[in-house]
Tab-separated table of C-alpha atoms and ligand atoms in Angstrom:
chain	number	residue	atom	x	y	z
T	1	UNK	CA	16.267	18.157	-11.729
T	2	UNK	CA	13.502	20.013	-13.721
T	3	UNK	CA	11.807	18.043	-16.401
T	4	UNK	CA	11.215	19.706	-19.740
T	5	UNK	CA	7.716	18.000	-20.029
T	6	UNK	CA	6.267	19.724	-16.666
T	7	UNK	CA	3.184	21.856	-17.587
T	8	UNK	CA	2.319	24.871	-15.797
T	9	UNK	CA	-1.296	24.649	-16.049
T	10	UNK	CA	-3.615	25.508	-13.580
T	11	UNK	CA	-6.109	22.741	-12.189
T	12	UNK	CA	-9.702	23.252	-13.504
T	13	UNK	CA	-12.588	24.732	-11.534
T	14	UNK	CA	-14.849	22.193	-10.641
T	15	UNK	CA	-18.302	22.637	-12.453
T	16	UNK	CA	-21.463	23.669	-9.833
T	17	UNK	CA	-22.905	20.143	-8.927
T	18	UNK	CA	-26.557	19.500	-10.886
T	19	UNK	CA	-29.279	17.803	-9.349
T	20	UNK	CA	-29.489	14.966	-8.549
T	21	UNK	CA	-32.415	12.858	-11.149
T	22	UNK	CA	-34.828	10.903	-8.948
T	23	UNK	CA	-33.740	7.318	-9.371
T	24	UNK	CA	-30.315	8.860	-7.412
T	25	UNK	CA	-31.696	10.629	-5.023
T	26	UNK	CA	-31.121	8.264	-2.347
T	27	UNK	CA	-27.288	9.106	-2.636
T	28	UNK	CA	-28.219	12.759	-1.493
T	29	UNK	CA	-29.603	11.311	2.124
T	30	UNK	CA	-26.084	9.070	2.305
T	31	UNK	CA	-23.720	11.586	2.168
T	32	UNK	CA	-25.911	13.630	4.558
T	33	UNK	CA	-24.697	10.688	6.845
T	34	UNK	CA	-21.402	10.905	5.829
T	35	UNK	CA	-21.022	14.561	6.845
T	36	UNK	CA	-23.178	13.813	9.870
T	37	UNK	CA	-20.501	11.435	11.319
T	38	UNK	CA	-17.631	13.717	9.914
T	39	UNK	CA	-16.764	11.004	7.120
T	40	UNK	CA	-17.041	13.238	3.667
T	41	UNK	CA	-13.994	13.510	1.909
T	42	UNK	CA	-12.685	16.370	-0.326
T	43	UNK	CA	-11.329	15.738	-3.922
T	44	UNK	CA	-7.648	17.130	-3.451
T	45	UNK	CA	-5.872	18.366	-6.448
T	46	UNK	CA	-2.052	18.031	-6.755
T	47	UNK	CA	0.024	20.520	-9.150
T	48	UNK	CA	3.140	19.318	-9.811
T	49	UNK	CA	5.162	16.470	-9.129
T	50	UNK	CA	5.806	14.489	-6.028
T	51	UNK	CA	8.523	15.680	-3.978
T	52	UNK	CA	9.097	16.440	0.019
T	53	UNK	CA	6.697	19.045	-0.507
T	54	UNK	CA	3.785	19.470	-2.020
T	55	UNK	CA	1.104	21.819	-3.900
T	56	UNK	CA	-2.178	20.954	-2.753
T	57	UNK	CA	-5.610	22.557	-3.481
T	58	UNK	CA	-3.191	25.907	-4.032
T	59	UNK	CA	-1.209	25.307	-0.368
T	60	UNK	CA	2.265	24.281	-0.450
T	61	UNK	CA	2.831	22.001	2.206
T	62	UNK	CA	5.644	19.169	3.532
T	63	UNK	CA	4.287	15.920	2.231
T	64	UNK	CA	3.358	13.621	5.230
T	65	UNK	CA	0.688	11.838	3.275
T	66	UNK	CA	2.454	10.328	-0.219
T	67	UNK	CA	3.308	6.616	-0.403
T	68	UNK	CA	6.833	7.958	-2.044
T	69	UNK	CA	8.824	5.771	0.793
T	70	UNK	CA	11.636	6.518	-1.425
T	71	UNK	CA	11.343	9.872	-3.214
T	72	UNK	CA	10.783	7.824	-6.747
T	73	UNK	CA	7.475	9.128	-7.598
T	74	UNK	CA	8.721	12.629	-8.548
T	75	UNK	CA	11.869	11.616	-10.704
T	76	UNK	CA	12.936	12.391	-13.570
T	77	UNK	CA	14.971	9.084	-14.358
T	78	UNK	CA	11.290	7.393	-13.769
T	79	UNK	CA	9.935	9.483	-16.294
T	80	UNK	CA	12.743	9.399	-19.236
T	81	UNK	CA	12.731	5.565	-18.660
T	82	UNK	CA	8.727	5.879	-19.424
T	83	UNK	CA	8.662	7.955	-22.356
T	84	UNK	CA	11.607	5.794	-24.055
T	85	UNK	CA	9.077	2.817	-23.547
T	86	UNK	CA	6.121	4.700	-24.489
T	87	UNK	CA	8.121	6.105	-27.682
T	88	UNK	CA	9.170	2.365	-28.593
T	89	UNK	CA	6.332	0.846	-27.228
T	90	UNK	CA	3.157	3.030	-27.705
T	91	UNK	CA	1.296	4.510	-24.686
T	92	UNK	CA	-1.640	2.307	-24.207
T	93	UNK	CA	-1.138	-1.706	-24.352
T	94	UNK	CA	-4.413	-1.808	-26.157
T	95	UNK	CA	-5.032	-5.669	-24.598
T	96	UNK	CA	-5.199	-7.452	-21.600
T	97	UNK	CA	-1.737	-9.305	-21.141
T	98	UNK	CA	-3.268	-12.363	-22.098
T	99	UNK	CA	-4.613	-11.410	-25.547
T	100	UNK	CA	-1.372	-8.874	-26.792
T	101	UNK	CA	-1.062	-6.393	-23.580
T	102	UNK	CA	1.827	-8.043	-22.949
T	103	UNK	CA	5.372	-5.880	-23.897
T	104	UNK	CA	8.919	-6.483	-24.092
T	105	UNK	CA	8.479	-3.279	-21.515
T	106	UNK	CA	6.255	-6.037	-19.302
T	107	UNK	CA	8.253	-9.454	-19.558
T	108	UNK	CA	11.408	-6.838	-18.686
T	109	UNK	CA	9.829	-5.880	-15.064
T	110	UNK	CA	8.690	-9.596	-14.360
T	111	UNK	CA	11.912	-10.450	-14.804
T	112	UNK	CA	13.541	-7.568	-12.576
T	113	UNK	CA	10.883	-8.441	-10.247
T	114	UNK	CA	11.970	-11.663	-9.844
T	115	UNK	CA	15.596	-10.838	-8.920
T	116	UNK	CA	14.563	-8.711	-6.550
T	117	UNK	CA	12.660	-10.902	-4.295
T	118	UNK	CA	15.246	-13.941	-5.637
T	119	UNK	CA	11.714	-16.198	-7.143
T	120	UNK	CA	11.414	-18.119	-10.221
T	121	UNK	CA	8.520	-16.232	-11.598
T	122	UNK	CA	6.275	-12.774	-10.942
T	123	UNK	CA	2.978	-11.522	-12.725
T	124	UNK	CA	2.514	-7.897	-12.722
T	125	UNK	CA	-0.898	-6.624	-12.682
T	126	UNK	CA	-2.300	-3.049	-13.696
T	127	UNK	CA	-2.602	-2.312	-9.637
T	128	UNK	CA	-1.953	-3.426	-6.585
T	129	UNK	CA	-5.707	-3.654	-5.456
T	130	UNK	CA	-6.167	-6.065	-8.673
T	131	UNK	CA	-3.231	-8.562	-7.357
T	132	UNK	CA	-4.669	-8.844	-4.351
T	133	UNK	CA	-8.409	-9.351	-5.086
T	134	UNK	CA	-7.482	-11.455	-8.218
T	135	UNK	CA	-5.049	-13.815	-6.249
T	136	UNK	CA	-7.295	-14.271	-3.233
T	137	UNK	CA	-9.986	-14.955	-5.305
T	138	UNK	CA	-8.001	-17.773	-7.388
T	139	UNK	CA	-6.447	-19.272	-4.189
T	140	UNK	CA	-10.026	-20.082	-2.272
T	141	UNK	CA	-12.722	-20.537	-3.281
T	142	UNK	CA	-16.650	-21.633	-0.977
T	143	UNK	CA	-15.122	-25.136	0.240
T	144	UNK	CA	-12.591	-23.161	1.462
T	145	UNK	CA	-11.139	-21.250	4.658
T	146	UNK	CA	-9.638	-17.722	4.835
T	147	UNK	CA	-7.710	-16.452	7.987
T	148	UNK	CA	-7.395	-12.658	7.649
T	149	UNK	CA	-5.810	-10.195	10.195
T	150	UNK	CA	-7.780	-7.630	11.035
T	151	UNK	CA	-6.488	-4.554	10.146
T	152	UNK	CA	-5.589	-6.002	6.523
T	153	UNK	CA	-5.974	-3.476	3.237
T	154	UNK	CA	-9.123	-3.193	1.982
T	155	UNK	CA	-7.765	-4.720	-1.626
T	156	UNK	CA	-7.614	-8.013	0.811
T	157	UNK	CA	-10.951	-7.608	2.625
T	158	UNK	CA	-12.111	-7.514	-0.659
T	159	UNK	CA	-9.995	-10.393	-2.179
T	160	UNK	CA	-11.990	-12.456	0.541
T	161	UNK	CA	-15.588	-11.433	-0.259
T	162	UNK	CA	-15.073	-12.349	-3.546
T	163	UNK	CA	-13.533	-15.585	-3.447
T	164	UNK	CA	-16.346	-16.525	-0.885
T	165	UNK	CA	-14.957	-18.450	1.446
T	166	UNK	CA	-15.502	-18.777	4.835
T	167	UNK	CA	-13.875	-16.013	6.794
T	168	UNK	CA	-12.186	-15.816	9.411
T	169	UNK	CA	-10.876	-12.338	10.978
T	170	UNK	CA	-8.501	-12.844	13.814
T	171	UNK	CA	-7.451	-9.849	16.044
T	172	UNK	CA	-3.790	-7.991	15.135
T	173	UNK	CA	-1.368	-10.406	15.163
T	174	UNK	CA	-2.896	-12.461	17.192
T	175	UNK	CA	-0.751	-16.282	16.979
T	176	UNK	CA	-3.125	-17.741	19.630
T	177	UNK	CA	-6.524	-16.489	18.086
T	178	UNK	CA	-5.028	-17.830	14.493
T	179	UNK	CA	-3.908	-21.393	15.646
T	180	UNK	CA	-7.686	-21.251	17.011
T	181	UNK	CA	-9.258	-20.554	13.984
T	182	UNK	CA	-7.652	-22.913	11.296
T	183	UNK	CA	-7.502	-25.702	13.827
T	184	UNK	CA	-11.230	-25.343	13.675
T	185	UNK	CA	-11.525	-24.804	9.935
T	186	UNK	CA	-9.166	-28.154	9.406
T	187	UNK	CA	-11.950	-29.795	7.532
T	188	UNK	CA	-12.558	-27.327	4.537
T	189	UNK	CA	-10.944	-28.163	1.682
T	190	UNK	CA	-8.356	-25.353	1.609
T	191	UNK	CA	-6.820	-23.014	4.111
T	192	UNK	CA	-5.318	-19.680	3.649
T	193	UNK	CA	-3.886	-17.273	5.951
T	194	UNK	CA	-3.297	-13.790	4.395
T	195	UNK	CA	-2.534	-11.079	6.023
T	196	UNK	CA	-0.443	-7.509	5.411
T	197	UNK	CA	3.622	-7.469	6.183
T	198	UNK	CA	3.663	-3.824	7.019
T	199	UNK	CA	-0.098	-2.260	8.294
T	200	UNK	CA	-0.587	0.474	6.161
T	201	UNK	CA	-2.470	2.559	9.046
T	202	UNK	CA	-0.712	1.651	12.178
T	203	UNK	CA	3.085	1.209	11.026
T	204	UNK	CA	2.958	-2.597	12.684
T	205	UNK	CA	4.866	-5.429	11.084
T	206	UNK	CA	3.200	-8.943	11.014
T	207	UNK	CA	4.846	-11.851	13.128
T	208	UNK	CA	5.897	-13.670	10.101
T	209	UNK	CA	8.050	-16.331	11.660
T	210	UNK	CA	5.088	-17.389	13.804
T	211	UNK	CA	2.361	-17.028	10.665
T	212	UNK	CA	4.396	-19.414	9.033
T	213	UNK	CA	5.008	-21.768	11.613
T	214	UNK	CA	0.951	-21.715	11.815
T	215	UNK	CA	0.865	-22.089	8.281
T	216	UNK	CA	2.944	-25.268	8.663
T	217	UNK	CA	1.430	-26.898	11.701
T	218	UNK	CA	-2.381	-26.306	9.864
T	219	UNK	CA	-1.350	-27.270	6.195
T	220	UNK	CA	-2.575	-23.877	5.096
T	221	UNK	CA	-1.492	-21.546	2.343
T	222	UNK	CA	0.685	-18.380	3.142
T	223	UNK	CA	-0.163	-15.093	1.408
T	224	UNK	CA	1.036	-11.912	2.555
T	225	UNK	CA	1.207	-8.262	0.962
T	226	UNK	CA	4.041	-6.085	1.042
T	227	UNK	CA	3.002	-3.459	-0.521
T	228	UNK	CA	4.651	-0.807	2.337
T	229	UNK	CA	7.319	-2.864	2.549
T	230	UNK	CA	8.583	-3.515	-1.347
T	231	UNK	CA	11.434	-1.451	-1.560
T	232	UNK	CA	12.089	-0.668	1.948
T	233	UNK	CA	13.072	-3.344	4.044
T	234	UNK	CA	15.558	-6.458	3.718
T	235	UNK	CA	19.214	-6.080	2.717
T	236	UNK	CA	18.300	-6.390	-1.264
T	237	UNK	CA	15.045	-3.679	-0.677
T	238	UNK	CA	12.971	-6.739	-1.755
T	239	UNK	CA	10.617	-6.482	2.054
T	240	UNK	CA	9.814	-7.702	5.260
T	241	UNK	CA	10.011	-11.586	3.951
T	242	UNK	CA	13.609	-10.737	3.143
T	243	UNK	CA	13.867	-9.142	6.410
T	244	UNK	CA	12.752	-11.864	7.935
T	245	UNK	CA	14.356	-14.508	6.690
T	246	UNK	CA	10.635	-16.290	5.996
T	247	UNK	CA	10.636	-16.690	2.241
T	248	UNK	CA	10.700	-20.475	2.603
T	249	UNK	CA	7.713	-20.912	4.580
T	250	UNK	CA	5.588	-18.161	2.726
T	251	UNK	CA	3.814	-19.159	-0.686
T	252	UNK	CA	2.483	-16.526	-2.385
T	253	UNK	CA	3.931	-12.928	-1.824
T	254	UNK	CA	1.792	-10.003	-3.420
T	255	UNK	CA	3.355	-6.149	-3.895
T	256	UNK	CA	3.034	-2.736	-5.299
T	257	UNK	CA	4.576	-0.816	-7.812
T	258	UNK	CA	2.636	2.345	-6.616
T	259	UNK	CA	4.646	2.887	-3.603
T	260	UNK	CA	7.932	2.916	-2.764
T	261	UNK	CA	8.913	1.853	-6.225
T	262	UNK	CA	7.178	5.222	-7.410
T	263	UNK	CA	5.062	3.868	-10.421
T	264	UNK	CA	2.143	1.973	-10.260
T	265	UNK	CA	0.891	-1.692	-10.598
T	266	UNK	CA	0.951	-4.822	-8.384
T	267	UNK	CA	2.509	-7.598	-8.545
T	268	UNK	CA	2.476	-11.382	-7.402
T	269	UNK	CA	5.118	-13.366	-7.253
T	270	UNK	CA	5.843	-17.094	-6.430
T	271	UNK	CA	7.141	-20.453	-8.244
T	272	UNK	CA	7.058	-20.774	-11.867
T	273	UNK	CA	4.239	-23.472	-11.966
T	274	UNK	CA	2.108	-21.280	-9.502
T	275	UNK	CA	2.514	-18.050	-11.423
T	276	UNK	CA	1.635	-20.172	-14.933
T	277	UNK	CA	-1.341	-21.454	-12.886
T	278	UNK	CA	-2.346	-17.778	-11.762
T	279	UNK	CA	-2.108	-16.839	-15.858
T	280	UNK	CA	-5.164	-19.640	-16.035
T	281	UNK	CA	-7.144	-18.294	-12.612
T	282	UNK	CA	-6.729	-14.544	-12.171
T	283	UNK	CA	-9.749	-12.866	-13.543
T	284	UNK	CA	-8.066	-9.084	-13.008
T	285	UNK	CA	-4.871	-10.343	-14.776
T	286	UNK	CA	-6.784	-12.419	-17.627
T	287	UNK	CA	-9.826	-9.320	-18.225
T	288	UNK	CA	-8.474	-6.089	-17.741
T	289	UNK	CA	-6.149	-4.329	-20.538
T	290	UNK	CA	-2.269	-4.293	-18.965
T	291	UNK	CA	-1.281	-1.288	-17.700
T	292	UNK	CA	1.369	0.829	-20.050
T	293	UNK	CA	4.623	-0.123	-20.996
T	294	UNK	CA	6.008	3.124	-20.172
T	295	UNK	CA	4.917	2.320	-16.351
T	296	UNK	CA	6.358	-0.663	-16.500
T	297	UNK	CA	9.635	0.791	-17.887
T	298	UNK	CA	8.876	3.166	-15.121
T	299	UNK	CA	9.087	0.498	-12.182
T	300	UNK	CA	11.982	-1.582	-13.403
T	301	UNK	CA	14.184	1.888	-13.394
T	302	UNK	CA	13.128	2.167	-9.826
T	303	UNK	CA	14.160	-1.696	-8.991
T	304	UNK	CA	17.739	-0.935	-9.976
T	305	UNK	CA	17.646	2.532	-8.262
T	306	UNK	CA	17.013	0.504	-5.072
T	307	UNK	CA	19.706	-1.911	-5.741
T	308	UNK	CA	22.260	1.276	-6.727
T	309	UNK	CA	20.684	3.442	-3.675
T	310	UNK	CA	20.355	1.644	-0.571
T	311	UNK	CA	21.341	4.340	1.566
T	312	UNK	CA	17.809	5.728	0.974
T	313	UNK	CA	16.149	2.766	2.385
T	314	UNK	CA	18.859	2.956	5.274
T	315	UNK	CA	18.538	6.436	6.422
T	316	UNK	CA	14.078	6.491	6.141
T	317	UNK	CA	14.179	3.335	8.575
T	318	UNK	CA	16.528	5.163	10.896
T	319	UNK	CA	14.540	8.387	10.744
T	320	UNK	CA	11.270	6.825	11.053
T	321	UNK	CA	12.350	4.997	14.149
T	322	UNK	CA	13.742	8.384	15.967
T	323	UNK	CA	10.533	10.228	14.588
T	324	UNK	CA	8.928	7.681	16.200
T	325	UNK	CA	10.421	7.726	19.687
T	326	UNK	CA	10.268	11.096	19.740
T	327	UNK	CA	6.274	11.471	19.777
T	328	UNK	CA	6.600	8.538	21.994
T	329	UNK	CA	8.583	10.809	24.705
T	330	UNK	CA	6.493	13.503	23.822
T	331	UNK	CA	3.494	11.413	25.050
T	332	UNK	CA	1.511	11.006	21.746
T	333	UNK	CA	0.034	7.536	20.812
T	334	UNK	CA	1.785	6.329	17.933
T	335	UNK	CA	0.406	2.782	19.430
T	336	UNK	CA	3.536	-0.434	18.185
T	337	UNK	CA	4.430	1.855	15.147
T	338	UNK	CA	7.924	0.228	13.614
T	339	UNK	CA	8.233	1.294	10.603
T	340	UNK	CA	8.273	4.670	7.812
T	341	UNK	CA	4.378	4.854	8.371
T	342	UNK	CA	3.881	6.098	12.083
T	343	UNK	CA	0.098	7.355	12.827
T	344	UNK	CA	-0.835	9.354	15.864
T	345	UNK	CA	-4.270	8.121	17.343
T	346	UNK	CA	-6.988	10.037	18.198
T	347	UNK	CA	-9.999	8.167	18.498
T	348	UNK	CA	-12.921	10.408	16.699
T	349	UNK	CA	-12.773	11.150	13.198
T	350	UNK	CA	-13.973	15.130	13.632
T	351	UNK	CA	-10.774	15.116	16.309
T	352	UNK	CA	-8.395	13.856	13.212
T	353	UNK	CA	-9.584	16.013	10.771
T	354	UNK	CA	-9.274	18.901	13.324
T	355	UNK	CA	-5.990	18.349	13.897
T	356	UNK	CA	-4.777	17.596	10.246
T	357	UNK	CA	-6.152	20.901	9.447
T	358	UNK	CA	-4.523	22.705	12.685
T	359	UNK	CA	-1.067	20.798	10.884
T	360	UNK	CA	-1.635	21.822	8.038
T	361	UNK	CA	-1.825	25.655	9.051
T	362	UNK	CA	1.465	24.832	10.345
T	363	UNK	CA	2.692	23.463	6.516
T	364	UNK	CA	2.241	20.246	6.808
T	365	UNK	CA	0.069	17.670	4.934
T	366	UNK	CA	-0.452	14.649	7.768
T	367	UNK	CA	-4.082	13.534	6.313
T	368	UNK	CA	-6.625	12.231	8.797
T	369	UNK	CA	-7.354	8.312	8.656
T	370	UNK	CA	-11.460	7.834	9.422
T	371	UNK	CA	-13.840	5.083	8.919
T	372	UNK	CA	-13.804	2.732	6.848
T	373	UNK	CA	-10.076	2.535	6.227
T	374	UNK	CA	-10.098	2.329	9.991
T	375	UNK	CA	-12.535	0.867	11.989
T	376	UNK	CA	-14.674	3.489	14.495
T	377	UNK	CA	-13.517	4.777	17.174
T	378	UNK	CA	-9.717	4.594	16.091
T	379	UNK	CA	-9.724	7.817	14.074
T	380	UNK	CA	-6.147	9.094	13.068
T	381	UNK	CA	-3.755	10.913	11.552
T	382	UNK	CA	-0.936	9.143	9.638
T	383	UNK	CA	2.186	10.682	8.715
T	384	UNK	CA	4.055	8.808	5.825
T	385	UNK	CA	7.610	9.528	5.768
T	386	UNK	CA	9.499	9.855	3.363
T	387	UNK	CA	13.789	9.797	2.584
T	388	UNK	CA	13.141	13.224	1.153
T	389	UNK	CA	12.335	14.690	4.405
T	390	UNK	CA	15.444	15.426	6.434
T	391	UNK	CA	15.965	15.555	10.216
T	392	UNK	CA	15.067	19.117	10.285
T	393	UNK	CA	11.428	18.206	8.643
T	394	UNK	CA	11.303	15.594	11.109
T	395	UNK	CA	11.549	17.680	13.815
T	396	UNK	CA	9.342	20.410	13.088
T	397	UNK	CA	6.507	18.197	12.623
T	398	UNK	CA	7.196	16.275	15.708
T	399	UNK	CA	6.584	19.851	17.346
T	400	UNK	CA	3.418	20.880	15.790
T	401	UNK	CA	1.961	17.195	16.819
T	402	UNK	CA	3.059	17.562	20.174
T	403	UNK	CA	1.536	21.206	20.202
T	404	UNK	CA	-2.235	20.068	18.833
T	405	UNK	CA	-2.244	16.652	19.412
T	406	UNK	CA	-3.455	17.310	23.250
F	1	PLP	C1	-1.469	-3.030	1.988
F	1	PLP	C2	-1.915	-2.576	0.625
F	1	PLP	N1	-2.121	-3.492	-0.319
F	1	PLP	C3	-2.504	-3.144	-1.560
F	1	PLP	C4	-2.728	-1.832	-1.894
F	1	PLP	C5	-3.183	-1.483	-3.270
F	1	PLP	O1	-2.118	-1.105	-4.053
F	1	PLP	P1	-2.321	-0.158	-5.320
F	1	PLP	O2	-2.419	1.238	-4.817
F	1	PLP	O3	-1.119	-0.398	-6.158
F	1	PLP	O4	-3.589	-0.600	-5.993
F	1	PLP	C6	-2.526	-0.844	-0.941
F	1	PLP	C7	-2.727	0.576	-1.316
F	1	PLP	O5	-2.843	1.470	-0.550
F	1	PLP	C8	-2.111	-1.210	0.355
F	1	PLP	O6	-1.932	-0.296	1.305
């Protein structure tokens, strides 16, 4: 459905880059490093709205590389439920939630929030990035013990330095090497084991029945992030803990808005006393202004669209798992991928980018995954699906892989 607001204008020329004044001329020798090792990134510009397809840098191509699990992003109830907020509300929130940030539009979402994933309370935060640094750094502090798979998001690699704690990394999903770890940490004052539900760059799902048996046996918290998984699995869309039956064994469970729920923010969410407790201890929460009420607005539209659409979460999950299989018998690496995010490995990061451009002279956007959202030597490209791309999409791209993947 077209939206009235949509503006037609063209994306500005970027201005011819000055030189650099001595005290910064360090930075020049760094990304000389960056391009040496194939790392430097280009600053993409989007016209238009989210959708299957998209207009990027003036090429119109499938979108493979959108967090839009759900095809949210892009409409047009999101955006009437924002500017109804925004016109009763005001745009900006002018304060941080703890001063007067804090909306009708706000205390709404926290509350949808909390039906969703079926907890007494939720805090939302202006992004996902904040609730995960904020939280980590509330939960542990340097008495303290952090267990961290290694492939977590950044936002939680982060989280960790800043609490600093002792860390911890075990290998993927490794029960053995965790059980190792915190029986050795045992006499720090506090544990926590934190760790992703869904990997954002392989597609892998966390053993969360073990993690929290682990959790258990050790006396250690359990944080996990579902930020790929909010809105995608478990019969009420509410993620992998649903899924998975774990919620009783997991403690604090940590989300985006910016995903499948096609708005932005993060959120935390937990018992009432822990969440009142987080209002006390979360610097990103308590110091930075709350994000606007029309995104707010925004996301709780999109937690009743899952509720009223479930089919969409249904049919991505079946999808993903035959796009899956299908590189699979086509002999491409797509390593324990199990889920809407399925990457194809490569190994080098000049051999990703290589083939995401070789894709994307095909029509498809499938962006190339380098160092350091990956570490080196695993290189690849990542294809996001989403419920707006149909069988046909599927299929076509599963071809072009198989042709310059090899
Ligand atoms: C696993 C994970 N956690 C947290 C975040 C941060 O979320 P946001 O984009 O809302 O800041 C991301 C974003 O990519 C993510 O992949």
């Amino acid at each position: 459905m077209p939206c009235r607001l949509d503006s037609a204008a063209p994306p500005a020329t970027a201005a011819p880059a000055a030189a650099l004044p001595e005290a910064l001329a360090w930075i020049e020798a760094d990304l000389d490093g960056l391009r040496a090792e194939g790392l430097e990134r280009p600053a993409r510009v989007r016209e238009g709205r989210q959708a299957g397809a998209v207009r990027l840098d003036g090429r119109t191509l499938q979108n493979f590389g959108s967090n839009d699990y759900l095809g949210y992003a892009g409409d047009v109830r999101l955006t009437k439920a924002a500017s109804k907020a925004a016109c009763a509300e005001g745009f900006g929130a002018g304060a941080s939630p703890l001063v007067s940030g804090h909306s009708l539009a706000h205390a709404a979402l926290e509350r949808a929030l909390a039906g969703l994933l079926g907890v007494e309370a939720t805090l939302v935060f202006p992004s996902g990035y904040a609730a995960n640094t904020a939280t980590i750094a509330a939960l542990a502090g340097p008495e303290d013990f952090i267990a961290s798979d290694e492939r977590n998001h950044a936002s939680i690699i982060d989280g960790c330095r800043l609490s600093r704690a002792r860390l911890g990394v075990y290998p993927h999903r490794d029960l053995a090497a965790l059980d190792a770890l915190l029986a050795a940490a045992r006499p720090a004052r506090r544990r926590l084991v934190v760790t992703d539900t869904l990997f954002s760059m392989d597609g892998t799902i966390a053993p969360l029945e073990g993690l929290c048996e682990l959790a258990h046996k050790h006396a250690a918290m359990l944080m996990v992030d579902e930020a790929h998984a909010t809105g995608v699995f478990g019969g009420r869309g509410s993620g992998l803990v649903e899924e998975t039956g774990t919620a009783a064994g997991v403690h604090v469970r940590i989300g985006t808005l910016s995903k499948a729920l096609g708005a932005a923010g993060g959120f935390v969410a937990g018992t009432a006393t822990f969440i009142h407790w987080l209002r006390h201890r979360a610097r990103a929460w308590m110091f930075s202004t709350a994000h606007p009420p029309g995104v707010a607005a925004a996301a709780t539209r999109a937690i009743a669209l899952v509720a009223a659409e479930p089919e969409r979460r249904f049919e991505l999950l079946a999808r993903a798992v035959d796009f899956a299989a299908s590189l699979r018998h086509r002999g491409l690496d797509v390593g324990d991928a199990e889920a809407q995010i399925v990457p194809v490995m490569v190994g080098a990061p000049a051999t990703a980018v290589a083939l995401s451009e070789r894709l994307a002279d095909e029509g498809f956007f499938v962006p190339a995954i380098r160092p350091p959202s990956v570490p080196h030597g695993r290189s690849l490209v990542r294809a996001s699906l989403s419920w707006l791309h149909d069988q046909r999409d599927l299929g076509r791209l599963a071809t072009a892989l198989a042709t310059h993947a090899r």
